[in-house]
């Protein structure tokens, strides 16, 4: 008889009588964002001393009362004390889509304050675990030079294979997947609309391959919709992407009150508290 891999977890929905308020769940990459991706990241940024600004755009008719004003677009912008890095909550700001999912957070950095343009940007959809994005932002905040390149693509693959992920058989230097083949990281052509200051982003012809960068996603069922997607611009430092990859693939359970419907049956879970 085969022993359970995680004896402290149980599968399947609990009965109503013993439903806890929260669960410890795993694997992390299928745990979702607990329905509080903004709050989890904003709290982490507040702890780092970043300033938050709310930009609200609306429309009001000449004779309309203020409470009748229609909010059209709103963005919450968090800026680091040195203003070299920032994170935007853009879910309510007509975001573009990756893998049919809207972008929720856009994280950017620049080399110095002489230019308002970002040197690189990274994009995160809903249901990316908040802990993972907080780890990425913590590593970004700790850097003296947020745009300096440290290390190569192997840092990313080493980060996930250290946690048991498997290198892609056909492209072992450019991709890896978790043992259940539901989450993936791959190095390849960056999707359209990903902002990057690399000059090649503006000079690449229509029939030429674009810039290469890291993409990550979770696909709970083969060929089905993605749970989350992440795209890193070509100039995002490899060591920062490795922090994201290490956190996403970490075996540490995540505390959740809201479980994604798409992965509910795939999560190992135990009552918290």
mmCIF file of C-alpha atoms in Angstrom:
data_model
loop_
_atom_site.group_PDB
_atom_site.id
_atom_site.type_symbol
_atom_site.label_atom_id
_atom_site.label_comp_id
_atom_site.label_asym_id
_atom_site.label_seq_id
_atom_site.Cartn_x
_atom_site.Cartn_y
_atom_site.Cartn_z
ATOM 1 C CA UNK A 1 0.000 0.000 0.000
ATOM 2 C CA UNK A 2 1.357 3.416 -0.934
ATOM 3 C CA UNK A 3 1.796 5.953 1.860
ATOM 4 C CA UNK A 4 0.420 9.476 1.303
ATOM 5 C CA UNK A 5 3.040 11.980 0.206
ATOM 6 C CA UNK A 6 1.738 14.672 2.575
ATOM 7 C CA UNK A 7 0.113 12.888 5.530
ATOM 8 C CA UNK A 8 -0.819 16.157 7.250
ATOM 9 C CA UNK A 9 -3.023 17.237 4.340
ATOM 10 C CA UNK A 10 -6.346 15.878 3.237
ATOM 11 C CA UNK A 11 -8.121 15.939 -0.093
ATOM 12 C CA UNK A 12 -11.715 16.675 -0.893
ATOM 13 C CA UNK A 13 -14.273 19.135 0.432
ATOM 14 C CA UNK A 14 -14.902 19.175 4.181
ATOM 15 C CA UNK A 15 -18.331 18.527 5.577
ATOM 16 C CA UNK A 16 -20.319 21.614 6.621
ATOM 17 C CA UNK A 17 -20.087 20.724 10.298
ATOM 18 C CA UNK A 18 -16.301 20.873 10.408
ATOM 19 C CA UNK A 19 -15.654 23.612 7.840
ATOM 20 C CA UNK A 20 -12.784 25.761 9.150
ATOM 21 C CA UNK A 21 -12.367 29.459 8.465
ATOM 22 C CA UNK A 22 -9.034 28.916 6.764
ATOM 23 C CA UNK A 23 -6.850 26.205 5.273
ATOM 24 C CA UNK A 24 -3.185 25.568 4.777
ATOM 25 C CA UNK A 25 -3.054 24.566 1.132
ATOM 26 C CA UNK A 26 -0.529 23.394 -1.423
ATOM 27 C CA UNK A 27 0.930 23.449 -3.931
ATOM 28 C CA UNK A 28 1.356 27.184 -3.794
ATOM 29 C CA UNK A 29 1.147 27.667 -7.554
ATOM 30 C CA UNK A 30 -2.448 26.380 -7.509
ATOM 31 C CA UNK A 31 -3.519 28.190 -4.335
ATOM 32 C CA UNK A 32 -4.767 31.387 -5.997
ATOM 33 C CA UNK A 33 -4.676 34.848 -4.447
ATOM 34 C CA UNK A 34 -7.272 34.310 -1.670
ATOM 35 C CA UNK A 35 -9.403 37.027 -3.253
ATOM 36 C CA UNK A 36 -7.111 39.695 -1.816
ATOM 37 C CA UNK A 37 -4.251 40.156 -4.267
ATOM 38 C CA UNK A 38 -4.359 43.928 -3.960
ATOM 39 C CA UNK A 39 -4.460 43.928 -0.153
ATOM 40 C CA UNK A 40 -1.667 41.373 0.247
ATOM 41 C CA UNK A 41 0.695 43.265 -2.042
ATOM 42 C CA UNK A 42 -0.269 46.722 -0.782
ATOM 43 C CA UNK A 43 0.403 45.650 2.806
ATOM 44 C CA UNK A 44 3.823 44.365 1.799
ATOM 45 C CA UNK A 45 4.648 47.633 0.021
ATOM 46 C CA UNK A 46 3.449 49.694 2.972
ATOM 47 C CA UNK A 47 5.836 47.695 5.131
ATOM 48 C CA UNK A 48 8.669 48.593 2.751
ATOM 49 C CA UNK A 49 7.856 52.285 3.067
ATOM 50 C CA UNK A 50 6.463 52.757 -0.447
ATOM 51 C CA UNK A 51 4.027 55.645 -1.010
ATOM 52 C CA UNK A 52 0.615 54.959 -2.510
ATOM 53 C CA UNK A 53 -1.344 57.298 -4.779
ATOM 54 C CA UNK A 54 -4.846 56.765 -6.124
ATOM 55 C CA UNK A 55 -5.663 58.219 -9.530
ATOM 56 C CA UNK A 56 -9.365 58.379 -10.319
ATOM 57 C CA UNK A 57 -10.853 59.501 -13.616
ATOM 58 C CA UNK A 58 -14.530 60.102 -14.026
ATOM 59 C CA UNK A 59 -17.292 61.882 -15.886
ATOM 60 C CA UNK A 60 -19.899 64.233 -14.467
ATOM 61 C CA UNK A 61 -22.683 65.961 -16.347
ATOM 62 C CA UNK A 62 -22.990 69.750 -15.797
ATOM 63 C CA UNK A 63 -26.140 69.503 -13.651
ATOM 64 C CA UNK A 64 -25.275 66.169 -12.027
ATOM 65 C CA UNK A 65 -24.739 65.823 -8.285
ATOM 66 C CA UNK A 66 -21.185 64.829 -7.180
ATOM 67 C CA UNK A 67 -22.409 61.438 -5.992
ATOM 68 C CA UNK A 68 -23.702 60.772 -9.490
ATOM 69 C CA UNK A 69 -20.263 61.070 -11.040
ATOM 70 C CA UNK A 70 -19.257 58.040 -13.072
ATOM 71 C CA UNK A 71 -15.801 56.643 -12.353
ATOM 72 C CA UNK A 72 -14.342 55.528 -15.661
ATOM 73 C CA UNK A 73 -10.817 54.497 -14.773
ATOM 74 C CA UNK A 74 -8.803 54.246 -11.578
ATOM 75 C CA UNK A 75 -5.260 53.193 -10.806
ATOM 76 C CA UNK A 76 -3.455 52.774 -7.523
ATOM 77 C CA UNK A 77 0.241 53.551 -7.849
ATOM 78 C CA UNK A 78 2.828 52.532 -5.224
ATOM 79 C CA UNK A 79 6.228 54.246 -5.488
ATOM 80 C CA UNK A 80 9.473 53.355 -3.713
ATOM 81 C CA UNK A 81 11.183 56.073 -1.612
ATOM 82 C CA UNK A 82 13.891 56.556 -4.264
ATOM 83 C CA UNK A 83 11.226 56.668 -7.039
ATOM 84 C CA UNK A 84 13.230 54.151 -9.099
ATOM 85 C CA UNK A 85 10.625 51.411 -8.813
ATOM 86 C CA UNK A 86 6.858 51.349 -8.757
ATOM 87 C CA UNK A 87 3.894 48.996 -8.810
ATOM 88 C CA UNK A 88 0.513 49.761 -10.340
ATOM 89 C CA UNK A 89 -2.773 48.063 -9.547
ATOM 90 C CA UNK A 90 -4.327 48.268 -13.002
ATOM 91 C CA UNK A 91 -7.164 45.768 -12.813
ATOM 92 C CA UNK A 92 -9.752 48.573 -12.778
ATOM 93 C CA UNK A 93 -7.883 50.564 -15.420
ATOM 94 C CA UNK A 94 -8.879 48.705 -18.596
ATOM 95 C CA UNK A 95 -5.848 46.368 -18.552
ATOM 96 C CA UNK A 96 -4.708 44.308 -21.481
ATOM 97 C CA UNK A 97 -4.871 40.526 -21.300
ATOM 98 C CA UNK A 98 -2.336 37.719 -21.184
ATOM 99 C CA UNK A 99 -3.562 34.177 -21.732
ATOM 100 C CA UNK A 100 -7.131 35.541 -21.721
ATOM 101 C CA UNK A 101 -6.614 36.916 -18.212
ATOM 102 C CA UNK A 102 -6.500 40.632 -17.352
ATOM 103 C CA UNK A 103 -3.373 42.110 -15.828
ATOM 104 C CA UNK A 104 -3.813 43.062 -12.174
ATOM 105 C CA UNK A 105 -0.348 44.349 -11.162
ATOM 106 C CA UNK A 106 2.303 45.968 -13.341
ATOM 107 C CA UNK A 107 5.721 46.362 -11.705
ATOM 108 C CA UNK A 108 8.351 48.620 -13.272
ATOM 109 C CA UNK A 109 11.796 50.055 -12.572
ATOM 110 C CA UNK A 110 14.183 52.607 -14.046
ATOM 111 C CA UNK A 111 17.920 53.129 -13.722
ATOM 112 C CA UNK A 112 17.820 56.753 -12.527
ATOM 113 C CA UNK A 113 15.470 59.686 -12.087
ATOM 114 C CA UNK A 114 16.586 61.497 -15.246
ATOM 115 C CA UNK A 115 14.030 59.587 -17.338
ATOM 116 C CA UNK A 116 10.371 58.966 -16.559
ATOM 117 C CA UNK A 117 10.386 55.801 -18.678
ATOM 118 C CA UNK A 118 10.662 52.319 -17.203
ATOM 119 C CA UNK A 119 13.696 50.237 -18.132
ATOM 120 C CA UNK A 120 11.606 47.114 -17.632
ATOM 121 C CA UNK A 121 8.158 45.970 -16.566
ATOM 122 C CA UNK A 122 6.627 42.750 -15.283
ATOM 123 C CA UNK A 123 2.938 41.842 -15.422
ATOM 124 C CA UNK A 124 0.853 39.679 -13.078
ATOM 125 C CA UNK A 125 -2.728 38.495 -13.534
ATOM 126 C CA UNK A 126 -5.234 37.783 -10.751
ATOM 127 C CA UNK A 127 -4.740 34.547 -8.810
ATOM 128 C CA UNK A 128 -0.968 34.908 -8.690
ATOM 129 C CA UNK A 129 -0.325 34.102 -5.003
ATOM 130 C CA UNK A 130 0.145 37.328 -3.065
ATOM 131 C CA UNK A 131 3.079 35.855 -1.163
ATOM 132 C CA UNK A 132 4.948 35.311 -4.412
ATOM 133 C CA UNK A 133 4.454 38.834 -5.681
ATOM 134 C CA UNK A 134 5.401 40.211 -2.257
ATOM 135 C CA UNK A 135 8.655 38.212 -2.357
ATOM 136 C CA UNK A 136 9.431 39.565 -5.830
ATOM 137 C CA UNK A 137 8.783 43.143 -4.714
ATOM 138 C CA UNK A 138 10.818 42.656 -1.548
ATOM 139 C CA UNK A 139 13.797 41.546 -3.632
ATOM 140 C CA UNK A 140 13.299 44.496 -5.983
ATOM 141 C CA UNK A 141 13.181 46.910 -3.051
ATOM 142 C CA UNK A 142 16.393 45.473 -1.591
ATOM 143 C CA UNK A 143 18.377 46.139 -4.777
ATOM 144 C CA UNK A 144 20.568 49.240 -4.975
ATOM 145 C CA UNK A 145 20.339 49.215 -8.773
ATOM 146 C CA UNK A 146 16.927 47.872 -9.851
ATOM 147 C CA UNK A 147 17.876 47.522 -13.518
ATOM 148 C CA UNK A 148 21.345 45.944 -13.242
ATOM 149 C CA UNK A 149 21.604 42.449 -14.687
ATOM 150 C CA UNK A 150 22.923 39.837 -12.246
ATOM 151 C CA UNK A 151 23.339 36.270 -13.465
ATOM 152 C CA UNK A 152 21.774 34.479 -16.430
ATOM 153 C CA UNK A 153 18.645 32.466 -17.275
ATOM 154 C CA UNK A 154 19.980 29.415 -15.439
ATOM 155 C CA UNK A 155 19.197 31.195 -12.162
ATOM 156 C CA UNK A 156 15.494 30.836 -12.900
ATOM 157 C CA UNK A 157 15.651 27.174 -13.835
ATOM 158 C CA UNK A 158 17.897 26.377 -10.890
ATOM 159 C CA UNK A 159 15.366 28.026 -8.569
ATOM 160 C CA UNK A 160 12.494 25.783 -9.634
ATOM 161 C CA UNK A 161 14.441 22.547 -10.134
ATOM 162 C CA UNK A 162 15.737 22.927 -6.575
ATOM 163 C CA UNK A 163 12.082 22.483 -5.547
ATOM 164 C CA UNK A 164 11.516 19.401 -7.679
ATOM 165 C CA UNK A 165 10.334 20.965 -10.931
ATOM 166 C CA UNK A 166 11.363 19.226 -14.146
ATOM 167 C CA UNK A 167 13.258 20.773 -17.031
ATOM 168 C CA UNK A 168 11.516 20.737 -20.374
ATOM 169 C CA UNK A 169 12.595 17.619 -22.267
ATOM 170 C CA UNK A 170 12.798 19.393 -25.622
ATOM 171 C CA UNK A 171 14.208 22.681 -24.319
ATOM 172 C CA UNK A 172 16.026 21.951 -21.041
ATOM 173 C CA UNK A 173 17.779 25.341 -21.059
ATOM 174 C CA UNK A 174 14.617 27.329 -21.650
ATOM 175 C CA UNK A 175 11.784 25.843 -19.625
ATOM 176 C CA UNK A 176 10.550 23.812 -16.677
ATOM 177 C CA UNK A 177 7.289 22.487 -15.281
ATOM 178 C CA UNK A 178 6.082 21.289 -11.908
ATOM 179 C CA UNK A 179 5.765 17.493 -11.437
ATOM 180 C CA UNK A 180 2.000 17.601 -12.078
ATOM 181 C CA UNK A 181 2.529 19.536 -15.335
ATOM 182 C CA UNK A 182 0.116 22.271 -14.265
ATOM 183 C CA UNK A 183 2.567 25.183 -13.906
ATOM 184 C CA UNK A 184 5.263 26.263 -16.322
ATOM 185 C CA UNK A 185 8.111 28.731 -16.727
ATOM 186 C CA UNK A 186 9.591 29.255 -20.164
ATOM 187 C CA UNK A 187 12.091 31.541 -21.840
ATOM 188 C CA UNK A 188 10.970 32.718 -25.252
ATOM 189 C CA UNK A 189 9.620 35.560 -27.317
ATOM 190 C CA UNK A 190 7.919 38.199 -25.201
ATOM 191 C CA UNK A 191 4.225 38.798 -25.998
ATOM 192 C CA UNK A 192 3.080 42.027 -27.613
ATOM 193 C CA UNK A 193 2.417 45.085 -25.409
ATOM 194 C CA UNK A 194 5.119 44.164 -22.884
ATOM 195 C CA UNK A 195 7.040 47.377 -22.222
ATOM 196 C CA UNK A 196 10.821 47.294 -22.285
ATOM 197 C CA UNK A 197 13.530 49.908 -22.822
ATOM 198 C CA UNK A 198 15.738 47.572 -24.857
ATOM 199 C CA UNK A 199 16.217 49.357 -28.219
ATOM 200 C CA UNK A 200 15.416 46.128 -30.074
ATOM 201 C CA UNK A 201 11.854 46.393 -28.804
ATOM 202 C CA UNK A 202 11.386 49.315 -31.199
ATOM 203 C CA UNK A 203 13.544 48.177 -34.124
ATOM 204 C CA UNK A 204 12.528 44.540 -34.586
ATOM 205 C CA UNK A 205 10.829 44.026 -37.920
ATOM 206 C CA UNK A 206 7.491 42.297 -38.397
ATOM 207 C CA UNK A 207 9.160 39.175 -39.800
ATOM 208 C CA UNK A 208 11.909 39.043 -37.160
ATOM 209 C CA UNK A 209 11.743 37.268 -33.788
ATOM 210 C CA UNK A 210 11.079 39.634 -30.920
ATOM 211 C CA UNK A 211 12.897 40.022 -27.644
ATOM 212 C CA UNK A 212 13.101 36.967 -25.394
ATOM 213 C CA UNK A 213 12.000 36.937 -21.785
ATOM 214 C CA UNK A 214 10.472 34.712 -19.119
ATOM 215 C CA UNK A 215 6.793 33.797 -19.042
ATOM 216 C CA UNK A 216 5.041 31.744 -16.371
ATOM 217 C CA UNK A 217 1.527 30.368 -16.057
ATOM 218 C CA UNK A 218 -0.623 27.761 -14.351
ATOM 219 C CA UNK A 219 -2.953 25.577 -16.422
ATOM 220 C CA UNK A 220 -4.913 23.360 -14.011
ATOM 221 C CA UNK A 221 -6.240 21.140 -16.821
ATOM 222 C CA UNK A 222 -4.388 20.429 -20.042
ATOM 223 C CA UNK A 223 -5.685 22.689 -22.782
ATOM 224 C CA UNK A 224 -8.016 24.460 -20.354
ATOM 225 C CA UNK A 225 -8.021 28.078 -19.196
ATOM 226 C CA UNK A 226 -5.088 29.413 -17.209
ATOM 227 C CA UNK A 227 -5.438 30.090 -13.492
ATOM 228 C CA UNK A 228 -2.837 32.874 -13.690
ATOM 229 C CA UNK A 229 -0.248 34.245 -16.066
ATOM 230 C CA UNK A 230 2.919 36.298 -15.571
ATOM 231 C CA UNK A 231 5.106 37.992 -18.151
ATOM 232 C CA UNK A 232 8.537 39.494 -17.549
ATOM 233 C CA UNK A 233 9.993 41.979 -20.020
ATOM 234 C CA UNK A 234 13.288 41.070 -21.650
ATOM 235 C CA UNK A 235 15.267 43.448 -19.419
ATOM 236 C CA UNK A 236 13.959 42.253 -16.046
ATOM 237 C CA UNK A 237 17.025 41.132 -14.040
ATOM 238 C CA UNK A 238 17.349 37.363 -13.956
ATOM 239 C CA UNK A 239 17.951 37.209 -10.211
ATOM 240 C CA UNK A 240 14.633 38.940 -9.552
ATOM 241 C CA UNK A 241 12.797 36.458 -11.781
ATOM 242 C CA UNK A 242 14.585 33.681 -9.911
ATOM 243 C CA UNK A 243 13.131 35.034 -6.637
ATOM 244 C CA UNK A 244 9.663 34.858 -8.171
ATOM 245 C CA UNK A 245 10.324 31.328 -9.460
ATOM 246 C CA UNK A 246 11.685 30.110 -6.128
ATOM 247 C CA UNK A 247 8.714 31.534 -4.244
ATOM 248 C CA UNK A 248 6.134 30.156 -6.679
ATOM 249 C CA UNK A 249 7.632 26.670 -6.560
ATOM 250 C CA UNK A 250 8.284 26.667 -2.802
ATOM 251 C CA UNK A 251 6.777 23.676 -0.952
ATOM 252 C CA UNK A 252 5.614 25.895 1.924
ATOM 253 C CA UNK A 253 1.799 25.729 2.302
ATOM 254 C CA UNK A 254 -0.206 28.915 1.802
ATOM 255 C CA UNK A 255 -2.916 30.156 4.160
ATOM 256 C CA UNK A 256 -6.201 30.496 2.295
ATOM 257 C CA UNK A 257 -9.839 31.244 3.039
ATOM 258 C CA UNK A 258 -10.913 31.387 -0.597
ATOM 259 C CA UNK A 259 -9.946 28.474 -2.853
ATOM 260 C CA UNK A 260 -9.923 28.791 -6.645
ATOM 261 C CA UNK A 261 -12.809 26.886 -8.150
ATOM 262 C CA UNK A 262 -10.570 25.567 -10.931
ATOM 263 C CA UNK A 263 -8.075 23.946 -8.562
ATOM 264 C CA UNK A 264 -10.208 23.072 -5.551
ATOM 265 C CA UNK A 265 -9.946 19.350 -6.251
ATOM 266 C CA UNK A 266 -6.188 19.508 -6.885
ATOM 267 C CA UNK A 267 -5.175 21.225 -3.667
ATOM 268 C CA UNK A 268 -3.852 19.458 -0.632
ATOM 269 C CA UNK A 269 -5.325 21.195 2.390
ATOM 270 C CA UNK A 270 -5.489 21.079 6.150
ATOM 271 C CA UNK A 271 -7.544 23.185 8.585
ATOM 272 C CA UNK A 272 -5.648 26.181 9.926
ATOM 273 C CA UNK A 273 -5.719 26.796 13.621
#
